[in-house]
Coordinates of C-alpha atoms and ligand atoms in Angstrom, one line a residue:
X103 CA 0.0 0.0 0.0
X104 CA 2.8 2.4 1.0
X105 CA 4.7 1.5 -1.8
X106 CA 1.9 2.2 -3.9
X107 CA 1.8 5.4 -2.9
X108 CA 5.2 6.1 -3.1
X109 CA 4.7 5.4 -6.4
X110 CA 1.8 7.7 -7.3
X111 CA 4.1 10.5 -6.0
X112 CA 6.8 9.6 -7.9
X113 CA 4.5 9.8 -11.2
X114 CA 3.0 12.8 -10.0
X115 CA 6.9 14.0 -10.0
X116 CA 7.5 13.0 -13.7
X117 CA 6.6 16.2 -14.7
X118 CA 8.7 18.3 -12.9
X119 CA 11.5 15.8 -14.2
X120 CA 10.6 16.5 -17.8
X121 CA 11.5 20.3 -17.2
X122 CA 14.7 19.5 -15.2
X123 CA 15.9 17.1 -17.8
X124 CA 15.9 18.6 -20.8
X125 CA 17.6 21.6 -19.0
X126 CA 20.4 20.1 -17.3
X127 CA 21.3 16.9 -19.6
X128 CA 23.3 17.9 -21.9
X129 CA 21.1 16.7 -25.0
X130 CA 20.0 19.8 -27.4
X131 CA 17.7 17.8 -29.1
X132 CA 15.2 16.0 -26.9
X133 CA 14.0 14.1 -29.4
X134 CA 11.6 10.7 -29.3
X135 CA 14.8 8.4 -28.8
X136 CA 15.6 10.1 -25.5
X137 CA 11.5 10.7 -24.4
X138 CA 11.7 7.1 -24.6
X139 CA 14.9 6.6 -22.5
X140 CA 13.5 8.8 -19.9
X141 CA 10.4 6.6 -19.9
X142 CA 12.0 3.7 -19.8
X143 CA 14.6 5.2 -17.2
X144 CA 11.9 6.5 -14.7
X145 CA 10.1 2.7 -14.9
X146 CA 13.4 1.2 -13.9
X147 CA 13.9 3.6 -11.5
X148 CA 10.3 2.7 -9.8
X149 CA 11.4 -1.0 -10.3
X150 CA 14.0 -1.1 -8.4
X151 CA 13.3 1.5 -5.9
X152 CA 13.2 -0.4 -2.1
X153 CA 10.7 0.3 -0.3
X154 CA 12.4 -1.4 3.0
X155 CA 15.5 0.2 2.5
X156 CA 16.8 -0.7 6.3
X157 CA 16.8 -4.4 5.2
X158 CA 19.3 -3.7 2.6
X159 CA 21.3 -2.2 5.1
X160 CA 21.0 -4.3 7.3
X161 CA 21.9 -7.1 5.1
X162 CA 25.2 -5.7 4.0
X163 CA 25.9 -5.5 7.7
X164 CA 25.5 -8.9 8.4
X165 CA 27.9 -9.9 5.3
X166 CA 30.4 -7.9 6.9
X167 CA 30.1 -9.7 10.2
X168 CA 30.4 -13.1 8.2
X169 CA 33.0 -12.3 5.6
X170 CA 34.9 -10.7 8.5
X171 CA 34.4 -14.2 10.5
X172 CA 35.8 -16.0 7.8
X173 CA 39.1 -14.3 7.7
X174 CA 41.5 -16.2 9.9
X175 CA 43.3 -14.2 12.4
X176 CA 41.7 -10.9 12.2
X177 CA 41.6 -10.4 15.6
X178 CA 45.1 -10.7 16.5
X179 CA 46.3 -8.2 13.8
X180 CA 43.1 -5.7 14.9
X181 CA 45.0 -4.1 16.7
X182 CA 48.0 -3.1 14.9
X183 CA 45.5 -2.4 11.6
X184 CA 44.4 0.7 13.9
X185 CA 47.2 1.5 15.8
X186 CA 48.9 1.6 11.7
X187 CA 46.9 2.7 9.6
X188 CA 45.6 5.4 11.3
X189 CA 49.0 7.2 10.5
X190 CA 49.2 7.9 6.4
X191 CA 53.4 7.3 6.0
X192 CA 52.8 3.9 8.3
X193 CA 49.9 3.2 6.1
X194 CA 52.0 3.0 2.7
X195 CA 54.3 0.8 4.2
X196 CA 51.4 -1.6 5.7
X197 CA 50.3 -1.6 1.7
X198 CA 53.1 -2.6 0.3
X199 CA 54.0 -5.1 2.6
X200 CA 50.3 -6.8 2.4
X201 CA 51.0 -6.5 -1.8
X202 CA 53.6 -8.6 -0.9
X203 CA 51.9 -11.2 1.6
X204 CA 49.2 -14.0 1.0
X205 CA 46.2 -12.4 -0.7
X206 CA 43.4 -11.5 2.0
X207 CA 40.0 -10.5 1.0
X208 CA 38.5 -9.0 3.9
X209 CA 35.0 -7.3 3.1
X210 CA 32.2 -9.7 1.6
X211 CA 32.4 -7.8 -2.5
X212 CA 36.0 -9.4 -2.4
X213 CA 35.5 -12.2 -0.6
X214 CA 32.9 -13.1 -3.1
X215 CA 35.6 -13.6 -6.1
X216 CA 38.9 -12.3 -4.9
X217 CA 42.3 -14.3 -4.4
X218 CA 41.5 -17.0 -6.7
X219 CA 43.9 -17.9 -9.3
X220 CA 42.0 -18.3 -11.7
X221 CA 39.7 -15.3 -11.5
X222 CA 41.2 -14.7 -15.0
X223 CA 39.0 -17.4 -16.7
X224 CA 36.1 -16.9 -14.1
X225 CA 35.6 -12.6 -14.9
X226 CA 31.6 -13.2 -14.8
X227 CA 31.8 -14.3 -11.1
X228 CA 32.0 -11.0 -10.5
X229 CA 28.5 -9.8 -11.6
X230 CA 27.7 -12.1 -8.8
X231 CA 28.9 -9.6 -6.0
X232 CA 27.5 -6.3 -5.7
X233 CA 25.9 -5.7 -1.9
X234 CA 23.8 -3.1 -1.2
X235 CA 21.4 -1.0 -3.1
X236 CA 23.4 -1.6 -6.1
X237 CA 23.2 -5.4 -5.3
X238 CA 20.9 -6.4 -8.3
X239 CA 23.8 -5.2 -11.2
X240 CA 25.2 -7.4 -13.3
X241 CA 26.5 -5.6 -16.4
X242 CA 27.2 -7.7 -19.1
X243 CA 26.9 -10.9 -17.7
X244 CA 24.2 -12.0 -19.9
X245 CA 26.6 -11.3 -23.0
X246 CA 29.7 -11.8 -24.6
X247 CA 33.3 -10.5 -24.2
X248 CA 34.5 -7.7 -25.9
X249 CA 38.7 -6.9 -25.9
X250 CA 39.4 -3.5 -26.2
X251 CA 42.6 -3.3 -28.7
X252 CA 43.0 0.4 -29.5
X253 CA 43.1 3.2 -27.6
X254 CA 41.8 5.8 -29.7
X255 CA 38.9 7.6 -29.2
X256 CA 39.2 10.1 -33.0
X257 CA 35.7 9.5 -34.2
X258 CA 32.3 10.1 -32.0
X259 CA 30.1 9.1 -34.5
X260 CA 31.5 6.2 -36.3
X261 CA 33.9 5.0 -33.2
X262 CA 36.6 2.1 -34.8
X263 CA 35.8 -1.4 -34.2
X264 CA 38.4 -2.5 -30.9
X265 CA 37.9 1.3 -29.5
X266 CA 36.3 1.2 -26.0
X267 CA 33.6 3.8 -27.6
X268 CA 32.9 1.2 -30.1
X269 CA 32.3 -1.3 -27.4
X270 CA 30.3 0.7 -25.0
X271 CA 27.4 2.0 -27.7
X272 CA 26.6 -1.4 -29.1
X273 CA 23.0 -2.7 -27.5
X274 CA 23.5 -5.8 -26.2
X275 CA 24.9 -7.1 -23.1
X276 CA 29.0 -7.1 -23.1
X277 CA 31.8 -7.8 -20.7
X278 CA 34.0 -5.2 -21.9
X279 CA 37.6 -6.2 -21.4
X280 CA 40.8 -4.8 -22.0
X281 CA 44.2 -6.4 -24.2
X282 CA 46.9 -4.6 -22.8
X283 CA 47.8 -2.0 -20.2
X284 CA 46.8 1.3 -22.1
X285 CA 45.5 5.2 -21.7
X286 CA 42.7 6.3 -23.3
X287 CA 42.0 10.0 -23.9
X288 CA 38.2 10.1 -24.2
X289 CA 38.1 13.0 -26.7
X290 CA 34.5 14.0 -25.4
X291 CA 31.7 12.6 -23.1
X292 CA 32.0 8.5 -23.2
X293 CA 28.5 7.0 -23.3
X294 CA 27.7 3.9 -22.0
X295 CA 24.7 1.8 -22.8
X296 CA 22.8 -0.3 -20.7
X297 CA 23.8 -4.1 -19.8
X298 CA 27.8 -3.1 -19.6
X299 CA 30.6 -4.3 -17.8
X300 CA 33.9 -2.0 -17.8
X301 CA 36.3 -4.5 -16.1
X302 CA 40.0 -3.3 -16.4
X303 CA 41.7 -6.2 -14.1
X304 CA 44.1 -7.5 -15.4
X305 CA 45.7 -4.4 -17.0
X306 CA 46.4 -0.9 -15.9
X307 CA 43.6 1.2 -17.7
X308 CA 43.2 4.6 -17.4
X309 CA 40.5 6.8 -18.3
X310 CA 42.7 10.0 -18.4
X311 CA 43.1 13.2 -19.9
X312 CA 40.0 13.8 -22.1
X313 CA 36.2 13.7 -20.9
X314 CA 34.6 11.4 -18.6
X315 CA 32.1 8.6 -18.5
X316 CA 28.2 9.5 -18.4
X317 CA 25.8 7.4 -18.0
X318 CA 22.5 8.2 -18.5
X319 CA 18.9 7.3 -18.4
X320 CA 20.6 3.4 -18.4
X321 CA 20.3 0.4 -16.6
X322 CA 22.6 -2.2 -15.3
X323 CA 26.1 -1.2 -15.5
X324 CA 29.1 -2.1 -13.7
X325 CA 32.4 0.2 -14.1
X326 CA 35.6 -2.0 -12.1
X327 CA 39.2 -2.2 -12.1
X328 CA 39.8 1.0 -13.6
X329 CA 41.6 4.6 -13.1
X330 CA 40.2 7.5 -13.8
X331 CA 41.8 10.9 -13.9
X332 CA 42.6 14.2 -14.6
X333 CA 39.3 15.0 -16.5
X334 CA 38.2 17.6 -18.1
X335 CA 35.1 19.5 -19.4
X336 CA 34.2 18.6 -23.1
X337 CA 33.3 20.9 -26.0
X338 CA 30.5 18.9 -26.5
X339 CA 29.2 18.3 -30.5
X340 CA 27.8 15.5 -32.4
X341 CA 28.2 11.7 -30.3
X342 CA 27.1 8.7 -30.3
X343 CA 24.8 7.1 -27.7
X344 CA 24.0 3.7 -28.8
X345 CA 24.4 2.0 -32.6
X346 CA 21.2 3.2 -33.6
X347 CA 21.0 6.8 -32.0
X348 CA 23.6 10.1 -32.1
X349 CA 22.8 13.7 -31.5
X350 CA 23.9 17.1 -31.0
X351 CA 25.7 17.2 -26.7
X352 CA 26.2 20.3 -25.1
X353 CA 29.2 20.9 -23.1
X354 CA 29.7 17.9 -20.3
X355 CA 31.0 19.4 -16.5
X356 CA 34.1 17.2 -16.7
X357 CA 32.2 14.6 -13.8
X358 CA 35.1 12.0 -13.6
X359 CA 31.8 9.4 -13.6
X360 CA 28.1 11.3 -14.0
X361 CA 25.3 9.1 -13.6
X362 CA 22.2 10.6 -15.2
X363 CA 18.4 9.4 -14.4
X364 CA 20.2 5.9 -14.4
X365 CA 19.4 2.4 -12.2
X366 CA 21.5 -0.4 -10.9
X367 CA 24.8 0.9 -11.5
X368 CA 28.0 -0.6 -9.2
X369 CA 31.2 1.2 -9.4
X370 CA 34.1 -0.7 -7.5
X371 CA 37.4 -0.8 -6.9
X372 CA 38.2 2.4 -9.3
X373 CA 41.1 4.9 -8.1
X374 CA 40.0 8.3 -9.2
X375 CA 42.0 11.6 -8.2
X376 CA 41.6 15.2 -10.5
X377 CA 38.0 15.5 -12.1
X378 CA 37.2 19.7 -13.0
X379 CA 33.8 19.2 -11.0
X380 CA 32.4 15.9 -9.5
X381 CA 34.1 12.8 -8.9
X382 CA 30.9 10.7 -8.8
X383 CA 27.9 12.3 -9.6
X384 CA 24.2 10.8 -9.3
X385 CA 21.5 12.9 -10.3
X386 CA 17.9 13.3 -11.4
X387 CA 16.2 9.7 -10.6
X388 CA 19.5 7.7 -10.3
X389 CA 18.8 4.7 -7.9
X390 CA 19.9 1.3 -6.8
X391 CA 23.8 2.5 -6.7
X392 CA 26.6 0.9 -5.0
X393 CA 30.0 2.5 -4.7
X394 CA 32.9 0.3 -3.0
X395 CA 36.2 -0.6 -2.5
X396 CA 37.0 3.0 -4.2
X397 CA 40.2 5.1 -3.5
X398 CA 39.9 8.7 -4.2
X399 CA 42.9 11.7 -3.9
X400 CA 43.4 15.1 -4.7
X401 CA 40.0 16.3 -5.4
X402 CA 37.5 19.1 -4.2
X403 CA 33.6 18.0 -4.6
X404 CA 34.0 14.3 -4.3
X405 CA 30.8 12.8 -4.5
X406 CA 27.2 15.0 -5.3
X407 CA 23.9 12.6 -5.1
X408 CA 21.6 14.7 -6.5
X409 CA 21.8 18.0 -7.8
X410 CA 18.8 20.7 -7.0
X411 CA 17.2 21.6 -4.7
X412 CA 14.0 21.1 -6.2
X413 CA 15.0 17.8 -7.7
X414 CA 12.2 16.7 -5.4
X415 CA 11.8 13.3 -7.5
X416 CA 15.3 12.2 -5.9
X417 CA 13.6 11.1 -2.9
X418 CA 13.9 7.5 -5.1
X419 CA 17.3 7.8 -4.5
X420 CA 19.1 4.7 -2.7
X421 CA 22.5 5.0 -2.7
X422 CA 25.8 2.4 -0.3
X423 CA 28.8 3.6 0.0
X424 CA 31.3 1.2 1.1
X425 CA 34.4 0.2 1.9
X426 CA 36.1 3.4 0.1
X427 CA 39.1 4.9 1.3
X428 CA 38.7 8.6 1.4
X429 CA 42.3 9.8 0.8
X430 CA 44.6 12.7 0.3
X431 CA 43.7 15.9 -1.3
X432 CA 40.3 15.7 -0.7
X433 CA 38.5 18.8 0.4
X434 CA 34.5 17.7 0.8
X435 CA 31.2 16.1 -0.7
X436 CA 32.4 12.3 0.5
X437 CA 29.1 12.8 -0.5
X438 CA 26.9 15.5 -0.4
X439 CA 23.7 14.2 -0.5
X440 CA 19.8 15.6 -1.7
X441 CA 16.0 13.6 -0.6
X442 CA 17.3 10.2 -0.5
X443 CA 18.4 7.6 1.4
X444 CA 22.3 6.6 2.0
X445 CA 23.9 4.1 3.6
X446 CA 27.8 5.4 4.1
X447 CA 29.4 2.2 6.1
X448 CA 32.8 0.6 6.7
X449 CA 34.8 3.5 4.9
X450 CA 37.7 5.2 6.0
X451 CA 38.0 8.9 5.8
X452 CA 41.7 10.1 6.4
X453 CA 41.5 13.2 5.0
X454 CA 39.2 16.1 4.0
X455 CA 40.0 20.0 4.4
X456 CA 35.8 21.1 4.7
X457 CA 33.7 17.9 5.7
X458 CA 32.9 14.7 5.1
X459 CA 29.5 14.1 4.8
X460 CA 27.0 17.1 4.0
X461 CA 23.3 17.7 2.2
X462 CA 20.5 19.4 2.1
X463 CA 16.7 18.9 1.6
X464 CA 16.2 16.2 4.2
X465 CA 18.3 13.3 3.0
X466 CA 18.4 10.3 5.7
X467 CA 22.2 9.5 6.1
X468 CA 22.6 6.6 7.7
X469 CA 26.8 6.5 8.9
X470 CA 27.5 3.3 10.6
X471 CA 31.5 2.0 11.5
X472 CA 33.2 4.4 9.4
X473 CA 36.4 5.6 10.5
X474 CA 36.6 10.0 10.4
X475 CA 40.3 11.4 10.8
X476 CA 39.7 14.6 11.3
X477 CA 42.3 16.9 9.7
X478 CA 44.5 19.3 12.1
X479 CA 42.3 22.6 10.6
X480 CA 41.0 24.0 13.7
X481 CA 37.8 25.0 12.1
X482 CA 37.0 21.2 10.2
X483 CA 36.7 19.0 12.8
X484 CA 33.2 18.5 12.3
X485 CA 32.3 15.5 9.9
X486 CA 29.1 16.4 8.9
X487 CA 27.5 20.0 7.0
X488 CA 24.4 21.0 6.8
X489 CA 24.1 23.1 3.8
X490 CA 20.9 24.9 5.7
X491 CA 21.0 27.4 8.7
X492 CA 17.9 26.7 10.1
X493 CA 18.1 24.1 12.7
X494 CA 14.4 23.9 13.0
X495 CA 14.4 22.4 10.1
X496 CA 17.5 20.3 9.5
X497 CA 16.8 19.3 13.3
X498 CA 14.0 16.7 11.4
X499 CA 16.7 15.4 8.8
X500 CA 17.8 11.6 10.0
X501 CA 21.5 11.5 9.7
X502 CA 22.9 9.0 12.6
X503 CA 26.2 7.8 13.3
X504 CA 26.4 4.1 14.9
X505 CA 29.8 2.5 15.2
X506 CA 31.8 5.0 13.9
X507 CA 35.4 5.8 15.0
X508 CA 36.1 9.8 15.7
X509 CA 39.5 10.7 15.7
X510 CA 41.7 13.1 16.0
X511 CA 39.0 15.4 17.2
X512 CA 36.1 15.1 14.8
X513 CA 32.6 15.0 15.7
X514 CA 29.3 13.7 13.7
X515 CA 26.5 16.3 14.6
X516 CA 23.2 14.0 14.9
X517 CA 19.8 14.8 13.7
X518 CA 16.4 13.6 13.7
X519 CA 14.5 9.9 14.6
X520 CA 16.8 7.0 14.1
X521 CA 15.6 5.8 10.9
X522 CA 12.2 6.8 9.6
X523 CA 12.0 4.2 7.6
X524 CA 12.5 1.3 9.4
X525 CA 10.6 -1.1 9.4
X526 CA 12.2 -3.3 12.3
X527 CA 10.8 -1.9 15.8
X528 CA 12.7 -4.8 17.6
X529 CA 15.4 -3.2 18.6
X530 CA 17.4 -6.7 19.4
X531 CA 16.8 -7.9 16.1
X532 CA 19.0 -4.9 14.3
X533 CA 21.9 -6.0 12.7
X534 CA 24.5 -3.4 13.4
X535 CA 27.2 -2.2 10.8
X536 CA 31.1 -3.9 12.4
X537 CA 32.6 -1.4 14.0
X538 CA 34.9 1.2 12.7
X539 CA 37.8 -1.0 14.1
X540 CA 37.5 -2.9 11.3
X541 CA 38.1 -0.2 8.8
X542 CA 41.4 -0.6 7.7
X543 CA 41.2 -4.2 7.0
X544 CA 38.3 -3.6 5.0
X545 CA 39.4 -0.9 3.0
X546 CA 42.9 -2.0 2.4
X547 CA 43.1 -2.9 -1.0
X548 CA 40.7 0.3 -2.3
X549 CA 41.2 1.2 -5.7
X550 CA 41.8 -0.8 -8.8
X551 CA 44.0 -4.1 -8.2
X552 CA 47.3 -5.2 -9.6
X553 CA 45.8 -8.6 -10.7
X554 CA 48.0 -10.7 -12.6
X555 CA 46.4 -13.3 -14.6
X556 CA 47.0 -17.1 -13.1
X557 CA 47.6 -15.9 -9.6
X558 CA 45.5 -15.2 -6.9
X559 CA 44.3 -11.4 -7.2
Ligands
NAG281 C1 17.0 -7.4 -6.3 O1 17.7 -8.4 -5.5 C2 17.0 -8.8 -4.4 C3 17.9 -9.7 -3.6 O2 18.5 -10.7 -4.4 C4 15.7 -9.4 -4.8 O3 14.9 -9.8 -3.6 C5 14.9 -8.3 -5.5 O4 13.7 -8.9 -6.0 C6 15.6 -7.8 -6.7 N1 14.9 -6.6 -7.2 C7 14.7 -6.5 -8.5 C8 13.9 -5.3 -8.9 O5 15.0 -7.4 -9.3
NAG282 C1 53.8 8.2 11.3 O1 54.7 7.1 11.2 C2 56.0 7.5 10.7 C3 56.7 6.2 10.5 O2 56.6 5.3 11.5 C4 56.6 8.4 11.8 O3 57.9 8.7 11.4 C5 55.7 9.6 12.0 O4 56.3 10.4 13.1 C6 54.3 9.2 12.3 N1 53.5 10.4 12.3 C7 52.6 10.7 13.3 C8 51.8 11.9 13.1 O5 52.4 9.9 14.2
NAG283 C1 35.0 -6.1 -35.1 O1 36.2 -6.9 -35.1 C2 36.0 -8.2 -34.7 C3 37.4 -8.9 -34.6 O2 38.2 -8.6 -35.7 C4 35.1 -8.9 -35.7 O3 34.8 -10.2 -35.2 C5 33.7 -8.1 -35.7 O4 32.9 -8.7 -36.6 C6 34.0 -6.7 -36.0 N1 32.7 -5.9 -35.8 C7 32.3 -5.0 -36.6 C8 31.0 -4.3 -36.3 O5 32.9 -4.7 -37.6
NAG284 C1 19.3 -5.3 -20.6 O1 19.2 -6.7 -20.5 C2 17.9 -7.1 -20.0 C3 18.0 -8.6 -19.7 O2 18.7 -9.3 -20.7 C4 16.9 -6.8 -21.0 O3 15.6 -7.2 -20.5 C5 16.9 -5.3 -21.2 O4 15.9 -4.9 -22.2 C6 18.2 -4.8 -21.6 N1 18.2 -3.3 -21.6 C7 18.4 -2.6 -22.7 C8 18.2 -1.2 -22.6 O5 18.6 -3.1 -23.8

């Protein structure tokens, strides 16, 4: 019944969508091909929306208790993880030295395929993986593989057979892989169609020096194993989207990753540093989103889930993140969050010159066993921003912390009832997040992975 309403509000939203859309997404031509997409997008959207959103929480939660079970001897190196890696120069060293060691999956996504030797022959077993709100992507595990062979990225309309723009328009599911190590300088925007798997293990791959990736009104897409970097805005122009559609694109922001109106999308272990605006951005009626096992550096607006203020349709917004490692550089957005609902859990924030975690327009932030270092600026201790004065009124806004660790001074300002949506009244029966003691074990290996084909990765 509730969901049913939910629903009705949603549709009721769809209009107000319509205006925002074809103001803000970079097509000049809204013609039928993308009314469609946007139809088609919104349904997905309602689709995979969760009505019981603390279940999925909850869930991921109870894999981390289990996959953290599993891992012999975590207890006895507990305490030297924190007393380590809570120091950046130590950190590095603790790195290298575990590169070095047995391979050790710690959180369930890598226990789930990780430190097999033959992961090389087994790729798919990935699509397997996702937790979280994201947990229902599975890319292009329906289709076939598709090696990347060229690097080049010289014609937007036509793209070259063996070009990654070649593989990421065509409209069938495909496990896009790569042949070699190699850089590719995405001339402008680079988008991906539904039912795609970017999976860069196995090589170093780098999206670098061009445009970014957008995504948008798409389903079911997993981006892993990849870095991304130093991006800039494009000039926009004539691109294609898919074989059978191109059109005019005004300028993109230079989003290292923008996710646009766009459902069941999983971005994991991809080191990203140097985007001109977002690193991540969701927006306009992107759902069902898990980002984890990420490593991000030297950026300013890290991660923006959605975009307006009166983007009141993002209230369908479900969004994990987990198991990143917030790193140098970083300044604030880790995210900044609009109207939906966000599980932030297990990640480990060592640095940030503003905040962590901030928002507006009543988003519930759930912030359970993440680890907050807070840097030694007098005035940024705080973890949390409210990007609204009022306290009257952010006063109402659920953002709790359970479980995390505060160091180093910072604090997590608390607002509003525990979870509004919650179903579970038993308080007993609540599966709580592992604690923030945890975190560098489970975020140790964040970023994209040195996996060498034939040995465990
Ligand atoms: C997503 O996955 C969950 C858990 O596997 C399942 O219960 C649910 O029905 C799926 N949702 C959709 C929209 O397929
Ligand atoms: C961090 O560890 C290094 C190497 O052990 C040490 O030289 C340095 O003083 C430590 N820094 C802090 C702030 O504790
Ligand atoms: C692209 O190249 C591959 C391998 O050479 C070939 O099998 C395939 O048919 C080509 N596809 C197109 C659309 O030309
Ligand atoms: C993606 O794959 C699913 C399952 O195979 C299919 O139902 C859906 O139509 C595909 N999406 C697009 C946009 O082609």
């Amino acid at each position: 019944m509730e969901a049913t309403q939910a629903k009705a509000s949603f549709y009721f939203c769809f209009f107000f969508l319509f205006l925002a859309q074809t103001l803000q997404a970079h097509i000049v031509e809204w013609d039928e091909v993308w009314k469609q997409r946007a139809k088609d997008a919104h349904e997905s959207a309602l689709a995979a929306y969760d009505p019981n959103p603390d279940l999925v929480t909850q869930h991921l939660n109870s894999e981390v208790h289990v996959s953290l079970a599993r891992t012999k001897s975590w207890k006895h190196s507990l305490a030297q993880d924190i007393r380590m890696s809570s120091n950046s120069t130590r950190r590095q060293l603790l790195k290298k030295s575990k590169q070095k060691g047995p391979c050790i999956a710690s959180n369930p996504i890598d226990q789930c395929w990780r430190c097999k030797a033959n992961w090389a022959n087994n790729r798919k077993r990935l699509a397997d993986c996702a937790i979280g709100f994201g947990r229902n992507t599975t890319g292009g595990k329906q289709g076939k593989f598709y090696v990347v062979t060229d690097d080049r990225d010289d014609d937007l309309v036509n793209p070259r057979n063996g070009t990654l723009r070649h593989a990421v328009i065509q409209t069938e599911p495909l496990w896009i892989i790569f042949a070699r190590d190699m850089t590719i300088r995405v001339s402008e925007e680079l988008l991906v169609y539904s039912n795609k798997t970017i999976d860069g293990r196995g090589h170093k791959v780098h999206i670098a020096g061009g445009a970014g990736i957008t995504l948008q009104f798409v389903d079911n897409v997993i981006i892993h194993g990849i870095y991304i970097h130093n991006i800039h805005s494009g000039h926009g122009g004539t691109i294609r989207d898919s074989v059978n559609h191109f059109g005019q694109r005004g300028r993109s922001d230079g989003d290292g990753i923008s996710v646009f109106g766009s459902t069941n999308i999983w971005i994991d272990h991809v080191s990203m540093r140097q985007c001109t605006d977002g690193m991540i951005d969701l927006i306009e009626k992107t759902t069902a989103v898990t980002i984890s096992n990420c490593h991000m550096t030297d950026h300013d607006e890290v991660m923006l889930m959605s975009a307006n203020d009166k983007a009141y349709y993002d209230t369908i917004m479900q969004v994990t993140v987990a198991f990143n490692h917030f790193g140098k550089r970083l300044v604030q957005r880790m995210p900044r969050c609009r109207f939906g609902y966000f599980h932030v859990v297990n990640n480990d924030y060592t640095h940030w010159i503003m905040y962590a975690i901030g928002g507006s327009q009543n988003p519930t932030i759930i912030s359970q066993g993440n680890r907050y270092i807070a840097p030694n600026i007098p005035g940024a201790k705080e973890t949390t921003k409210r990007e609204e004065f009022d306290e009257k009124v952010w006063k109402h806004w659920t953002w709790r912390s359970e479980g995390d660790l505060l160091m180093n001074g910072a604090f997590f300002v608390e607002s509003g009832p525990p979870d509004p949506k919650a179903k579970i009244a038993d308080k007993k029966s609540l599966i709580k997040a592992f604690s923030a003691t945890a975190v560098g074990r489970l975020t140790r290996s964040a970023g994209a992975l040195p996996c060498k084909v034939n040995r465990p990765c």
